[in-house]
XYZ file of C-alpha atoms in Angstrom:
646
model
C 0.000 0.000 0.000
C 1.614 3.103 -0.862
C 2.367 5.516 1.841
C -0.005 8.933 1.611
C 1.793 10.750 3.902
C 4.183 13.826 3.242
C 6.276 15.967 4.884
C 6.641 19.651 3.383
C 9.961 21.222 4.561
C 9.917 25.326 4.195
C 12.700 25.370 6.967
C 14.737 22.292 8.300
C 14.993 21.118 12.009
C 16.641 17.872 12.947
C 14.634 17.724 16.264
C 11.205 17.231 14.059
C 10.469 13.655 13.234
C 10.465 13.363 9.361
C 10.498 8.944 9.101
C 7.251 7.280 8.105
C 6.576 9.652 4.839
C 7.815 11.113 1.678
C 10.021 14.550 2.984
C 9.281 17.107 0.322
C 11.947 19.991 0.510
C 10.167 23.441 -0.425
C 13.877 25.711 -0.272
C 16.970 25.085 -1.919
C 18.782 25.441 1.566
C 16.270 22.611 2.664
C 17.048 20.550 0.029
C 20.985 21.083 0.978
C 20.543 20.469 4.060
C 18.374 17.123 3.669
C 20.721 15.750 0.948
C 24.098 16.590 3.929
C 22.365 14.136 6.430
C 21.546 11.342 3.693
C 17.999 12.278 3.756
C 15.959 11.467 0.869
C 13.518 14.086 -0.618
C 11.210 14.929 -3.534
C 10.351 18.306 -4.963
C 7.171 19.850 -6.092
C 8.456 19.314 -9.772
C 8.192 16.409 -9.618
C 4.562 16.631 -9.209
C 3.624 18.252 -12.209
C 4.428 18.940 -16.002
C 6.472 22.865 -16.637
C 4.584 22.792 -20.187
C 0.940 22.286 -19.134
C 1.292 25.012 -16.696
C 2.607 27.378 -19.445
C 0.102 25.676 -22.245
C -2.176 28.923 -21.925
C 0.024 31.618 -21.162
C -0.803 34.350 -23.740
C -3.985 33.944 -23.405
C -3.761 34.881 -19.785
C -1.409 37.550 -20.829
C -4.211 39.596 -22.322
C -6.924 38.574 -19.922
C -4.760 40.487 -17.357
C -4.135 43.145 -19.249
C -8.000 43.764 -19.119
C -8.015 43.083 -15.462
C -4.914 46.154 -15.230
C -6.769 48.059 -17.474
C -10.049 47.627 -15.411
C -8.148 48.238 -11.702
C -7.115 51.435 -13.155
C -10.377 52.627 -13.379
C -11.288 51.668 -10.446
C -8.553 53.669 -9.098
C -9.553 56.827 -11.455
C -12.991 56.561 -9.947
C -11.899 56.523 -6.498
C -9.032 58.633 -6.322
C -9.447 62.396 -7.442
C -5.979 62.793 -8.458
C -5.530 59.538 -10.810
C -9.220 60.862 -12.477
C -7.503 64.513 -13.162
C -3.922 63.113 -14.298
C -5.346 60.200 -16.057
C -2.578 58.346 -14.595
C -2.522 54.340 -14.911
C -0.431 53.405 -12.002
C -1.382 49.588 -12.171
C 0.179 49.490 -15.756
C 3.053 51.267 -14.530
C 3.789 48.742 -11.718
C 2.730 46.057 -14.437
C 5.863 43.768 -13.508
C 5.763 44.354 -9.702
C 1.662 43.221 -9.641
C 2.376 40.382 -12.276
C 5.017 38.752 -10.331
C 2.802 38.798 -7.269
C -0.163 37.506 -8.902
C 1.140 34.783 -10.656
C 3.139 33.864 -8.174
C 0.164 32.574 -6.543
C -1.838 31.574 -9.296
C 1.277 29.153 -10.194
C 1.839 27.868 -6.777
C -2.280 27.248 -6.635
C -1.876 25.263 -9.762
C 1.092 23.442 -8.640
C -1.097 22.670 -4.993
C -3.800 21.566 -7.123
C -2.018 18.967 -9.379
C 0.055 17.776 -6.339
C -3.347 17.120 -4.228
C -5.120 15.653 -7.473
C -2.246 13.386 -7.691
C -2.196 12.224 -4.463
C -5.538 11.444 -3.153
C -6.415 11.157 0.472
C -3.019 12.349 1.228
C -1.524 13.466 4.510
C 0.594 16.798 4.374
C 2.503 17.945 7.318
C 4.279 21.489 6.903
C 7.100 22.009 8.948
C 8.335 25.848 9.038
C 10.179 28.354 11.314
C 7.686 30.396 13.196
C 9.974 32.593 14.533
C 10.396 34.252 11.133
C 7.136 36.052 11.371
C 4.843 36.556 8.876
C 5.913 37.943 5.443
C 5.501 41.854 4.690
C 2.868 43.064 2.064
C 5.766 44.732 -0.073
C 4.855 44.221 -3.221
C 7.712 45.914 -5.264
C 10.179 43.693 -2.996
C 7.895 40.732 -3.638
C 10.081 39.187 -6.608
C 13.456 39.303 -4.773
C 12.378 38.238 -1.400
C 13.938 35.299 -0.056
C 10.461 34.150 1.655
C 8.561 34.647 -0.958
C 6.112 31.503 -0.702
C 1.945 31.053 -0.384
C 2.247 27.145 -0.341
C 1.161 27.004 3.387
C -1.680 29.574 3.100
C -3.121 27.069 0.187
C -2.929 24.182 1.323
C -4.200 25.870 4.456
C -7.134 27.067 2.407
C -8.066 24.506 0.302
C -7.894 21.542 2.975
C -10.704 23.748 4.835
C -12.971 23.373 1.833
C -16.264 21.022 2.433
C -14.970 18.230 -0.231
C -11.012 18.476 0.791
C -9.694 15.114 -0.112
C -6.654 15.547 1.987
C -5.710 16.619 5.408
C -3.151 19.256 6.102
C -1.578 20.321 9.575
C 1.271 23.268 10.446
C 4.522 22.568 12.898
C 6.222 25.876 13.690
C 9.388 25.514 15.427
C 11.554 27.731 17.245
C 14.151 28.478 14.831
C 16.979 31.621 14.291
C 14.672 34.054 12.854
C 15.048 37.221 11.022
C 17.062 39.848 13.112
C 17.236 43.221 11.475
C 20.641 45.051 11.518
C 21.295 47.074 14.862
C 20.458 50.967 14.446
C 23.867 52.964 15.482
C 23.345 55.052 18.412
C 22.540 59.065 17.290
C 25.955 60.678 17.844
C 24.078 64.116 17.071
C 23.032 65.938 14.543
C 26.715 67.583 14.187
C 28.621 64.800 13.721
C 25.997 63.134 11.313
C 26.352 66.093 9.123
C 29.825 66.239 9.009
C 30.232 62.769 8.203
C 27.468 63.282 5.207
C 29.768 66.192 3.921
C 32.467 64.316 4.274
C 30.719 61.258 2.192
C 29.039 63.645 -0.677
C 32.675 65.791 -1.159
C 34.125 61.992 -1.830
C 31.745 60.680 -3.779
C 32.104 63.935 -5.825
C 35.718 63.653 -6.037
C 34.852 59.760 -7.386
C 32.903 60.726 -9.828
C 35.066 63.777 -11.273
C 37.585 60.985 -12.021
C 34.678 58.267 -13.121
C 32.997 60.642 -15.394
C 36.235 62.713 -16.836
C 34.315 66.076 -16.131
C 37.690 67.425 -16.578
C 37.308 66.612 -20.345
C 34.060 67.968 -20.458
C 35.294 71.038 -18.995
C 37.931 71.330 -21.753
C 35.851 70.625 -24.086
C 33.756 73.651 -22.974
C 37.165 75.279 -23.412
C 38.049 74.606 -26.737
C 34.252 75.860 -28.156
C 33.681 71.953 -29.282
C 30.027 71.942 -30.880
C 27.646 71.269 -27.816
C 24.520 69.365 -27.668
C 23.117 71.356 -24.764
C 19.893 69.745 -23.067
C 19.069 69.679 -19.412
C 19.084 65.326 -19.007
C 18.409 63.428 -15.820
C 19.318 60.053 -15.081
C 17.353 57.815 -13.075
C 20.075 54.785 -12.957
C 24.582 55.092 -12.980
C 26.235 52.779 -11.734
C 26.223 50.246 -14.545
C 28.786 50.070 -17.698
C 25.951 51.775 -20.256
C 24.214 53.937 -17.726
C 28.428 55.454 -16.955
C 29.260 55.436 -20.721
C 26.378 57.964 -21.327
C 26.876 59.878 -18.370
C 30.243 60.874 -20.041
C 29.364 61.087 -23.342
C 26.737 63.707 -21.955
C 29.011 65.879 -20.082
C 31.361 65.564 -22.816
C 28.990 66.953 -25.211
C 27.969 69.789 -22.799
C 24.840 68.596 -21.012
C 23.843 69.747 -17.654
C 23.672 66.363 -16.229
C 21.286 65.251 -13.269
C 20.780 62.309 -11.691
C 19.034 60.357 -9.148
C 20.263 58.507 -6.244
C 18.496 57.458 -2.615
C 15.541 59.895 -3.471
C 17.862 62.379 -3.854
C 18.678 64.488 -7.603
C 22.447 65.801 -7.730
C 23.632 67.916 -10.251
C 26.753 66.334 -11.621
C 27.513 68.982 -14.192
C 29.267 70.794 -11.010
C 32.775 69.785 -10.457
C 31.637 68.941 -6.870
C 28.137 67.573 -6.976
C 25.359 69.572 -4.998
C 21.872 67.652 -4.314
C 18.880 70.055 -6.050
C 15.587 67.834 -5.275
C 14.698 65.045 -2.848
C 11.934 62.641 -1.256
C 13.489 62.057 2.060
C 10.799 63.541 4.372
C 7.857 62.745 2.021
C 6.069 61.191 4.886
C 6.540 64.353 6.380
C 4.897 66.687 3.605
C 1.541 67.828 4.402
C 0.495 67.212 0.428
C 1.642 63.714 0.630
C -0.643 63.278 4.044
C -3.670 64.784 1.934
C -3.205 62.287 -0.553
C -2.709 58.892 1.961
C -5.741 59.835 3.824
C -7.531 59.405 0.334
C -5.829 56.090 -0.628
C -6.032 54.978 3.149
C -9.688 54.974 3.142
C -9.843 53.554 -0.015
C -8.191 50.584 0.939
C -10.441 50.036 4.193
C -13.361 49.923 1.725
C -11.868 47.855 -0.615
C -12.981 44.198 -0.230
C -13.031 40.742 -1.349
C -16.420 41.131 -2.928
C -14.500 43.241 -5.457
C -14.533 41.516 -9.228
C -11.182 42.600 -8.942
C -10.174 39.816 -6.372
C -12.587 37.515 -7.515
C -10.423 37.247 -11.223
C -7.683 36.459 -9.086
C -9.981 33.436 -7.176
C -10.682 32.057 -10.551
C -7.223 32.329 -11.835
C -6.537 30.680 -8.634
C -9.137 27.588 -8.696
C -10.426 28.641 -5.038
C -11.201 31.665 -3.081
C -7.923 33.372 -2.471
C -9.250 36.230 -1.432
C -7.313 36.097 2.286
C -4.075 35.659 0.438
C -4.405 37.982 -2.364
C -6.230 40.861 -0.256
C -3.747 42.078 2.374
C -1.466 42.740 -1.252
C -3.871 44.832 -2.847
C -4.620 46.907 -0.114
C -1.082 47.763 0.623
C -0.681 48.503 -3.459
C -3.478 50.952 -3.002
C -2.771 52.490 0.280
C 0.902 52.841 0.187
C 2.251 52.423 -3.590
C -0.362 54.742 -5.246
C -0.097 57.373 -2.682
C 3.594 57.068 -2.808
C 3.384 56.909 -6.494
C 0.894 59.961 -6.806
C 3.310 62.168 -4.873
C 6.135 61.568 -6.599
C 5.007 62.391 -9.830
C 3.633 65.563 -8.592
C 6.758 66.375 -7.022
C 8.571 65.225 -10.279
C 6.790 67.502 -12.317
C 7.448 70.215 -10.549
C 11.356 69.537 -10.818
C 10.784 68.857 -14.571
C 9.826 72.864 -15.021
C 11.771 73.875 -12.492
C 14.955 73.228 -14.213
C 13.845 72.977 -17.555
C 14.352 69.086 -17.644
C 14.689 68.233 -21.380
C 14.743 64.126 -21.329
C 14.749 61.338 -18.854
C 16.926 58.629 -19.066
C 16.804 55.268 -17.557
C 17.942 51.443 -18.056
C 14.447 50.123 -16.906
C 11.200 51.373 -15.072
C 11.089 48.828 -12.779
C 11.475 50.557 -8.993
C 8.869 53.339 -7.575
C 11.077 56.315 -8.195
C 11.392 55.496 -12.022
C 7.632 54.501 -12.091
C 7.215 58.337 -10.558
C 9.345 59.989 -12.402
C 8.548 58.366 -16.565
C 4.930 58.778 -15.943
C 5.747 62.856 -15.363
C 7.830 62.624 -17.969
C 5.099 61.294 -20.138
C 2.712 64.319 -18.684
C 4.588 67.372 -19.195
C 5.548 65.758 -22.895
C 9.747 65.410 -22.077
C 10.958 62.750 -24.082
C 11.899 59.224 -22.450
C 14.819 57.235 -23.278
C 15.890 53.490 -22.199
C 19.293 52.146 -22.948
C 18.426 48.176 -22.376
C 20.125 46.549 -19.114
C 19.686 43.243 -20.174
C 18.518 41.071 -22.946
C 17.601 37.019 -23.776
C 16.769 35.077 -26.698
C 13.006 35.003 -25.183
C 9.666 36.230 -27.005
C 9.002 37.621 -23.692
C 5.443 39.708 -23.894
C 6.671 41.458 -20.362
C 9.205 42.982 -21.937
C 6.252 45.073 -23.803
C 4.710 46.461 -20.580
C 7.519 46.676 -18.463
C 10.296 48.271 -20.831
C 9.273 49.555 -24.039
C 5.477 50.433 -23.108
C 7.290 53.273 -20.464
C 9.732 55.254 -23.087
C 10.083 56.750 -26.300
C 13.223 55.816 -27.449
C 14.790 52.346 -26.712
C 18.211 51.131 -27.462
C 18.765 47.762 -27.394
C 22.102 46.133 -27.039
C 21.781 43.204 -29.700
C 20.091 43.082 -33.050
C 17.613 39.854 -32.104
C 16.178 42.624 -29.440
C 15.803 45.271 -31.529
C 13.997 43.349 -34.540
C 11.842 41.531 -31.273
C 10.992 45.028 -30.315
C 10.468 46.757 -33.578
C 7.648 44.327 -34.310
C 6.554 44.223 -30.306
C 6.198 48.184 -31.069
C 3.707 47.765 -33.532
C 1.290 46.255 -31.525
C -1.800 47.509 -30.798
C -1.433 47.711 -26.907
C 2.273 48.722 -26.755
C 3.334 52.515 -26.968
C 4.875 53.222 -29.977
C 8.129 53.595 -28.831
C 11.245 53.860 -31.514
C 13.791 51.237 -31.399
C 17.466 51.807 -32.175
C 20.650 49.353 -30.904
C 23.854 50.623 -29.089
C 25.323 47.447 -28.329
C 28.016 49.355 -26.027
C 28.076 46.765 -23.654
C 28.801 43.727 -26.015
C 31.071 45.647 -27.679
C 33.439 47.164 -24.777
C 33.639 43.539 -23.915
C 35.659 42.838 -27.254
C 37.546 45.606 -26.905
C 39.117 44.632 -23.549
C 40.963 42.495 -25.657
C 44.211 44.836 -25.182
C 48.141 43.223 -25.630
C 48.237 42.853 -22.294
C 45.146 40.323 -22.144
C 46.440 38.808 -25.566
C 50.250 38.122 -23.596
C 48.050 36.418 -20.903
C 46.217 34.336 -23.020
C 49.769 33.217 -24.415
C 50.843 32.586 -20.867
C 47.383 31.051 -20.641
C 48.441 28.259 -23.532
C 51.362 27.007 -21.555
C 49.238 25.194 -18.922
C 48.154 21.798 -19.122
C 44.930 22.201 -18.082
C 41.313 23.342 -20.034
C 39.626 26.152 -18.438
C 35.948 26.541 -18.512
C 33.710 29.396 -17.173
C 30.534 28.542 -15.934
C 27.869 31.502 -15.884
C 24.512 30.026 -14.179
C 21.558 32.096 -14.405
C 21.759 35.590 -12.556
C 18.347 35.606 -11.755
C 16.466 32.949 -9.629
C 13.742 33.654 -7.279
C 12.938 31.586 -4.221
C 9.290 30.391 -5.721
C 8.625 33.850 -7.263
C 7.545 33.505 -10.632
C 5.311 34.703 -13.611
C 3.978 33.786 -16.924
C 5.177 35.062 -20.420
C 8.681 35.284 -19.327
C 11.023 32.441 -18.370
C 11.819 32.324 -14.756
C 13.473 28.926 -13.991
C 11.640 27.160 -10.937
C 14.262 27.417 -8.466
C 14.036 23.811 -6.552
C 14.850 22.096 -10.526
C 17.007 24.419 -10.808
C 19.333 23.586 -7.745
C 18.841 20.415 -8.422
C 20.363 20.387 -12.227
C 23.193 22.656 -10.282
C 24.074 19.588 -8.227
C 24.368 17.183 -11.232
C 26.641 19.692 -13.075
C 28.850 20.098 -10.257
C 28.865 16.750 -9.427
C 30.492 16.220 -13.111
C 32.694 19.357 -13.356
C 33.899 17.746 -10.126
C 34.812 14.393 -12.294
C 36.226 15.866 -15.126
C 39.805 16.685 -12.959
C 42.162 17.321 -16.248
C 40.079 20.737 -16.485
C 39.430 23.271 -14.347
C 36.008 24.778 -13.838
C 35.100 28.711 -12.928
C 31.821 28.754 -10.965
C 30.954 32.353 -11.771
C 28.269 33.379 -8.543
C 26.574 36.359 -8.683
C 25.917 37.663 -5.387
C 22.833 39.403 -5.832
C 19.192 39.977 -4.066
C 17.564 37.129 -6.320
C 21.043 34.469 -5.663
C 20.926 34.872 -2.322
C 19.280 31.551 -2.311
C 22.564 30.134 -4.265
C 24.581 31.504 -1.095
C 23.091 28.748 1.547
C 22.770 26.319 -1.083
C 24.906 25.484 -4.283
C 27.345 27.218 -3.065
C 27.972 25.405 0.421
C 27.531 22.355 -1.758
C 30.288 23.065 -4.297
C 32.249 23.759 -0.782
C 31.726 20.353 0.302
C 32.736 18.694 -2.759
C 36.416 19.613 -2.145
C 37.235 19.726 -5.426
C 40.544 21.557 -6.517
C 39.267 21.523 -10.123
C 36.319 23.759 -8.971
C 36.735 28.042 -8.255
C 34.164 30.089 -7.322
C 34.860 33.649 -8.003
C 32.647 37.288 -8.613
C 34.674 38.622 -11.290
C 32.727 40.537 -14.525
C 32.856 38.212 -17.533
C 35.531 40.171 -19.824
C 37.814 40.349 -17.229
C 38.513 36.675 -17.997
C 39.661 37.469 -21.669
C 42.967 35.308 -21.724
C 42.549 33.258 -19.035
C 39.560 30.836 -20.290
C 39.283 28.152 -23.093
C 35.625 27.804 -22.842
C 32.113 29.552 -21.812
C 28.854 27.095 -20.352
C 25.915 29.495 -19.653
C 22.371 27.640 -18.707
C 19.897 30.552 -19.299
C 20.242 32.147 -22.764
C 20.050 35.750 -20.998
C 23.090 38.909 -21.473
C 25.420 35.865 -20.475
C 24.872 34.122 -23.340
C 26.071 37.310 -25.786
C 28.769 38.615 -23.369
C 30.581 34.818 -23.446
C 30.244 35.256 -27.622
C 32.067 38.288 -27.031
C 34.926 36.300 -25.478
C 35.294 34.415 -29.089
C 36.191 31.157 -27.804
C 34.218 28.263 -27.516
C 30.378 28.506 -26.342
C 27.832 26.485 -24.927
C 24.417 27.200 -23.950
C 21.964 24.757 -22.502
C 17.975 25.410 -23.047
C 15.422 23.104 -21.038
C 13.442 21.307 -23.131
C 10.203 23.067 -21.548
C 11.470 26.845 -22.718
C 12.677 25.765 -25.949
C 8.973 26.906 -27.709
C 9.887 30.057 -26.289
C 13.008 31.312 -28.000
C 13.030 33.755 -30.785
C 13.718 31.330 -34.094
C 16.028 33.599 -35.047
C 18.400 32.839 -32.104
C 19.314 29.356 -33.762
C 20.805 30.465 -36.782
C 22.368 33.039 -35.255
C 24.366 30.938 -32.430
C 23.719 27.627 -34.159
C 25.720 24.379 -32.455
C 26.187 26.544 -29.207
C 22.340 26.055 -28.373
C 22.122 22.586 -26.550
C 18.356 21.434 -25.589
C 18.157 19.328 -23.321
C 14.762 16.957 -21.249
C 16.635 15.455 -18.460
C 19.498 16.614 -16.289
C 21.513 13.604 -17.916
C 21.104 14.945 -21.539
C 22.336 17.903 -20.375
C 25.557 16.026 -18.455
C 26.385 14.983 -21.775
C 25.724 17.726 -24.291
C 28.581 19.439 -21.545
C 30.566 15.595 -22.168
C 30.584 16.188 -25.629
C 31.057 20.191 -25.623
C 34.349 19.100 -23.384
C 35.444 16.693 -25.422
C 35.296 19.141 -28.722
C 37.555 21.557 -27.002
C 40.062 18.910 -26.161
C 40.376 17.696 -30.005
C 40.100 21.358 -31.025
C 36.721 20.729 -33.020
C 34.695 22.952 -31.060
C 34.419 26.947 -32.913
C 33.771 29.812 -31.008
C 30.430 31.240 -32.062
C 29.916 33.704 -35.581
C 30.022 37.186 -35.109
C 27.007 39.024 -34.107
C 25.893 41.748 -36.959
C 25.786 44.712 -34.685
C 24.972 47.916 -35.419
C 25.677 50.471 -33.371
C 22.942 54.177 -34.394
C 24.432 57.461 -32.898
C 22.887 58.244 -29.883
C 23.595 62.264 -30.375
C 22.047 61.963 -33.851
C 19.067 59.759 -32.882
C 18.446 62.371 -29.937
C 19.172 66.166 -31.966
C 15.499 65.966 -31.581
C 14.905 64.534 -28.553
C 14.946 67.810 -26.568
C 12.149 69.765 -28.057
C 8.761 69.218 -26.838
C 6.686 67.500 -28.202
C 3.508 69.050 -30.310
């Protein structure tokens, strides 16, 4: 008789009893932890098929466009200001509400199929109760590390009058979540003379990071100026620091945004000239809360807003999906609604001639595009990351916000010239700088050549692995191609596990130690540790800086990765799941040909890498074609750009 009852681990404690049932890890750090102490365990994957969950995805893409397009009027009816500035803040947080909602309209399916599956079944959840209960962020709600409704479903649907399983909760006393201690005030004196002291280095940085001394001679010498008043909402990136000093070169008064706080940069030494800091203090942004405040106590789960969401769902979801809306209305769209104000207000102030941004994805940028869009100042995106994906959020979320978008690579820009047409994207004009590919290739100085000479003389084969950047712990949506995180790990382990076998090379685990790997840190990571391999590095380094020292690039998510390893020109492998592979633009196979590797089962994709290594060891294996870039003038595409629009 088979055994029907199952043990659902969201945090591990050897002190609960786990024997007598099938352990079902719900965390990669579980799943690390279970597979240390010899434990066996299952994952939800296993439980269900990745292409009949996606089967139907564009058609829910536009049903929820309807259901955006119908909670903004909602909001225009019951908020004066969205009515007078006919402003559609649900579109503009398009990818923040999408991840949220089908985040739990996937895990619901994936509860479903598991309880279908297993009838009668027994579930036990075992969790940390000490964590608390997760916050109602929604803009945080793709990179959060607890991201999860699994216990609140099976919660819910176990209480419904023909449940055909039975469900019960173990909370432990675990670590928990401290917060970081808050430094003791020293005073308002020393405070401010330490912020001095930060904002005179940080201008002193960026005189040297931005070459305002060549700006200022070419101010000098009478060079031909292209003289527009241009703030930027993102630096701190390779494109986003290119512009910034091809703008001050050509004579821009340059602006730009950091901490809810605008600095003029134009300055030698940077002065701030606009900022939110105290916007909970402001007696406009009060009048405006009060509004959304008691439109969010009125707000219930009655609404045919909430009830899409049940059906979506399969049950009534309405106490999962409820607290989230409210805090979207209450707190993002006052937030939102003052911002823009304030943004417009800056706009005039200083004359503000274009925005420009690498996405539109956090509340500030929301804020300041849809001003932009008001008061008829041009908006221009230079793209922060691309994929071989026909990826329909790319239409809402990126070129739906601006005017002008560059892409970095030409399948983008042909992706988005036709995306552009379409009937509910704005019609936004698509040009390519592929800066970022290209200053990859051109790192290629002697002195990288003479180490890849030096590099020749060892004996062994060295690879650089790039794993996917972006991974959330259970967050995910439709129409774009999030990985579900538990496979994921697991194909991790069975690539490490051979990189660990294959001792005559040497293997380059590239981590990226951002918010959406953190999972990677107490997981994969801590594995690869254990392995002890001495064939095996982990390092943080940016891709071209290992021009000369590499003989070969694997990347497993065809994502920037996959063009900045081309840009290496030396071998190249990429490995697709079988279940995305009826998502990739077409025109990504010709174009990279033999270094696209499909794979069904973590085995085919052991030995695609077998045969990849074994290529590179008889010298069969070519690095990939060169990509036809082509790279339009940013200064000529924008001459325009400037003037206001009729």
């Amino acid at each position: 008789m088979q055994n029907n009852k199952y043990y659902f681990i969201e945090d591990y404690s050897p002190n609960i009893n786990i024997s007598g049932g099938t352990v079902i890890s719900l965390l990669p750090d579980v799943s690390y932890k279970l597979g240390k102490r010899g434990i066996s365990y299952k994952i939800l994957e296993d439980y269900y098929d990745e292409s009949a969950l996606r089967k139907d995805e564009d058609k829910y893409f536009f049903e929820q466009l309807g259901w955006i397009e119908k909670f903004d009027r909602f909001l225009k009816e019951n908020i004066k200001l969205c009515d007078e500035l006919s402003l559609n803040i649900t579109r503009a947080y398009f990818n923040s509400i999408k991840f949220l909602v089908d985040t739990l309209v996937i895990q619901s399916y994936i509860a479903k199929r598991f309880i279908e599956n297993n009838h009668g079944c027994e579930i036990t959840y075992i969790y940390d109760a000490s964590k608390g209960p997760q916050a109602r962020e929604i803009h945080r709600y793709n990179s959060s590390e607890r991201t999860k409704f699994f216990q609140q479903i099976f919660s819910v649907l176990s209480e419904e009058k023909d449940s055909s399983f039975k469900f019960e909760e173990i909370g432990f006393a675990g670590e928990g979540i401290s917060g970081k201690p808050v430094p003791p005030d020293r005073g308002a004196n020393g405070k401010s003379l330490r912020c001095s002291v930060r904002k005179g280095l940080k201008s002193g940085y960026h005189m040297i990071k931005y070459k305002k001394y060549a700006s200022y001679l070419n101010l000098l010498s009478r060079e031909q100026q292209f003289k527009k008043n241009v703030l930027f909402l993102h630096t701190s990136t390779i494109v986003s620091d290119h512009l910034v000093r091809q703008f001050l070169r050509k004579g821009c008064n340059v602006y730009y945004l950091s901490d809810n706080v605008v600095y003029s940069m134009s300055d030698m030494f940077e002065k701030p000239v606009f900022s939110f800091k105290h916007m909970c203090e402001d007696s406009y942004y009060k009048s405006i809360k009060t509004e959304t405040d008691l439109l969010a106590s009125t707000f219930g789960g009655k609404s045919s807003l909430v009830e899409w969401v049940n059906g979506k769902c399969g049950f009534d979801a309405t106490q999962l999906i409820l607290p989230y809306l409210k805090y979207f209305i209450e707190d993002v769209c006052s937030e939102i609604l003052f911002k823009y104000k304030k943004f417009i207000a800056f706009y005039r102030d200083l004359d503000i001639d274009m925005v420009v941004a690498t996405n539109a994805s956090d509340n500030n940028s929301k804020s300041a595009l849809a001003a932009a869009k008001n008061t008829n100042i041009n908006r221009i995106c230079f793209q922060h990351g691309t994929d071989i994906y026909n990826n329909r959020n790319w239409h809402i979320n990126d070129i739906d916000n601006f005017d002008y978008y560059f892409t970095f690579e030409p399948l983008a820009e042909e992706r988005f010239k036709r995306a552009a047409c379409y009937d509910y994207v704005n019609n936004t004009k698509i040009f390519q700088m592929p800066y970022l590919l290209t200053n990859t290739r051109a790192k290629r100085t002697s002195k990288n050549i003479d180490r890849e000479r030096k590099k020749e003389l060892s004996h062994k084969k060295r690879i650089l692995y790039v794993p996917a950047s972006k991974s959330n712990i259970h967050s995910r949506c439709y129409n774009n191609m999030t990985y579900p995180v538990l496979w994921y790990y697991e194909l991790q382990k069975r690539l490490i596990d051979f990189f660990a076998s294959k001792q005559e090379f040497e293997f380059i685990y590239k981590h990226a130690n951002n918010t959406t790997r953190q999972w990677a840190s107490k997981s994969i990571i801590p594995y690869i540790n254990s392995k002890h391999s001495n064939n095996i590095i982990l390092e943080t380094r940016l891709i071209y800086e290992y021009i000369g020292e590499i003989d070969g690039v694997i990347v497993d998510r065809p994502t920037t990765p996959l063009f900045q390893g081309a840009m290496l020109e030396k071998p190249l492998l990429c490995l697709i799941p079988e279940f995305i592979s009826s998502h990739i633009d077409k025109n990504a196979f010709p174009l990279f040909g033999d270094n696209i590797s499909v794979f069904q089962t973590d085995e085919d994709a052991v030995n695609s890498l077998n045969r990849f290594l074994e290529d590179i060891i008889m010298g069969n294996c070519a690095a990939p074609g060169k990509i036809p870039f082509r790279n339009d003038d940013v200064f000529e595409v924008l001459t325009e750009v400037g003037k206001r629009r009729d």
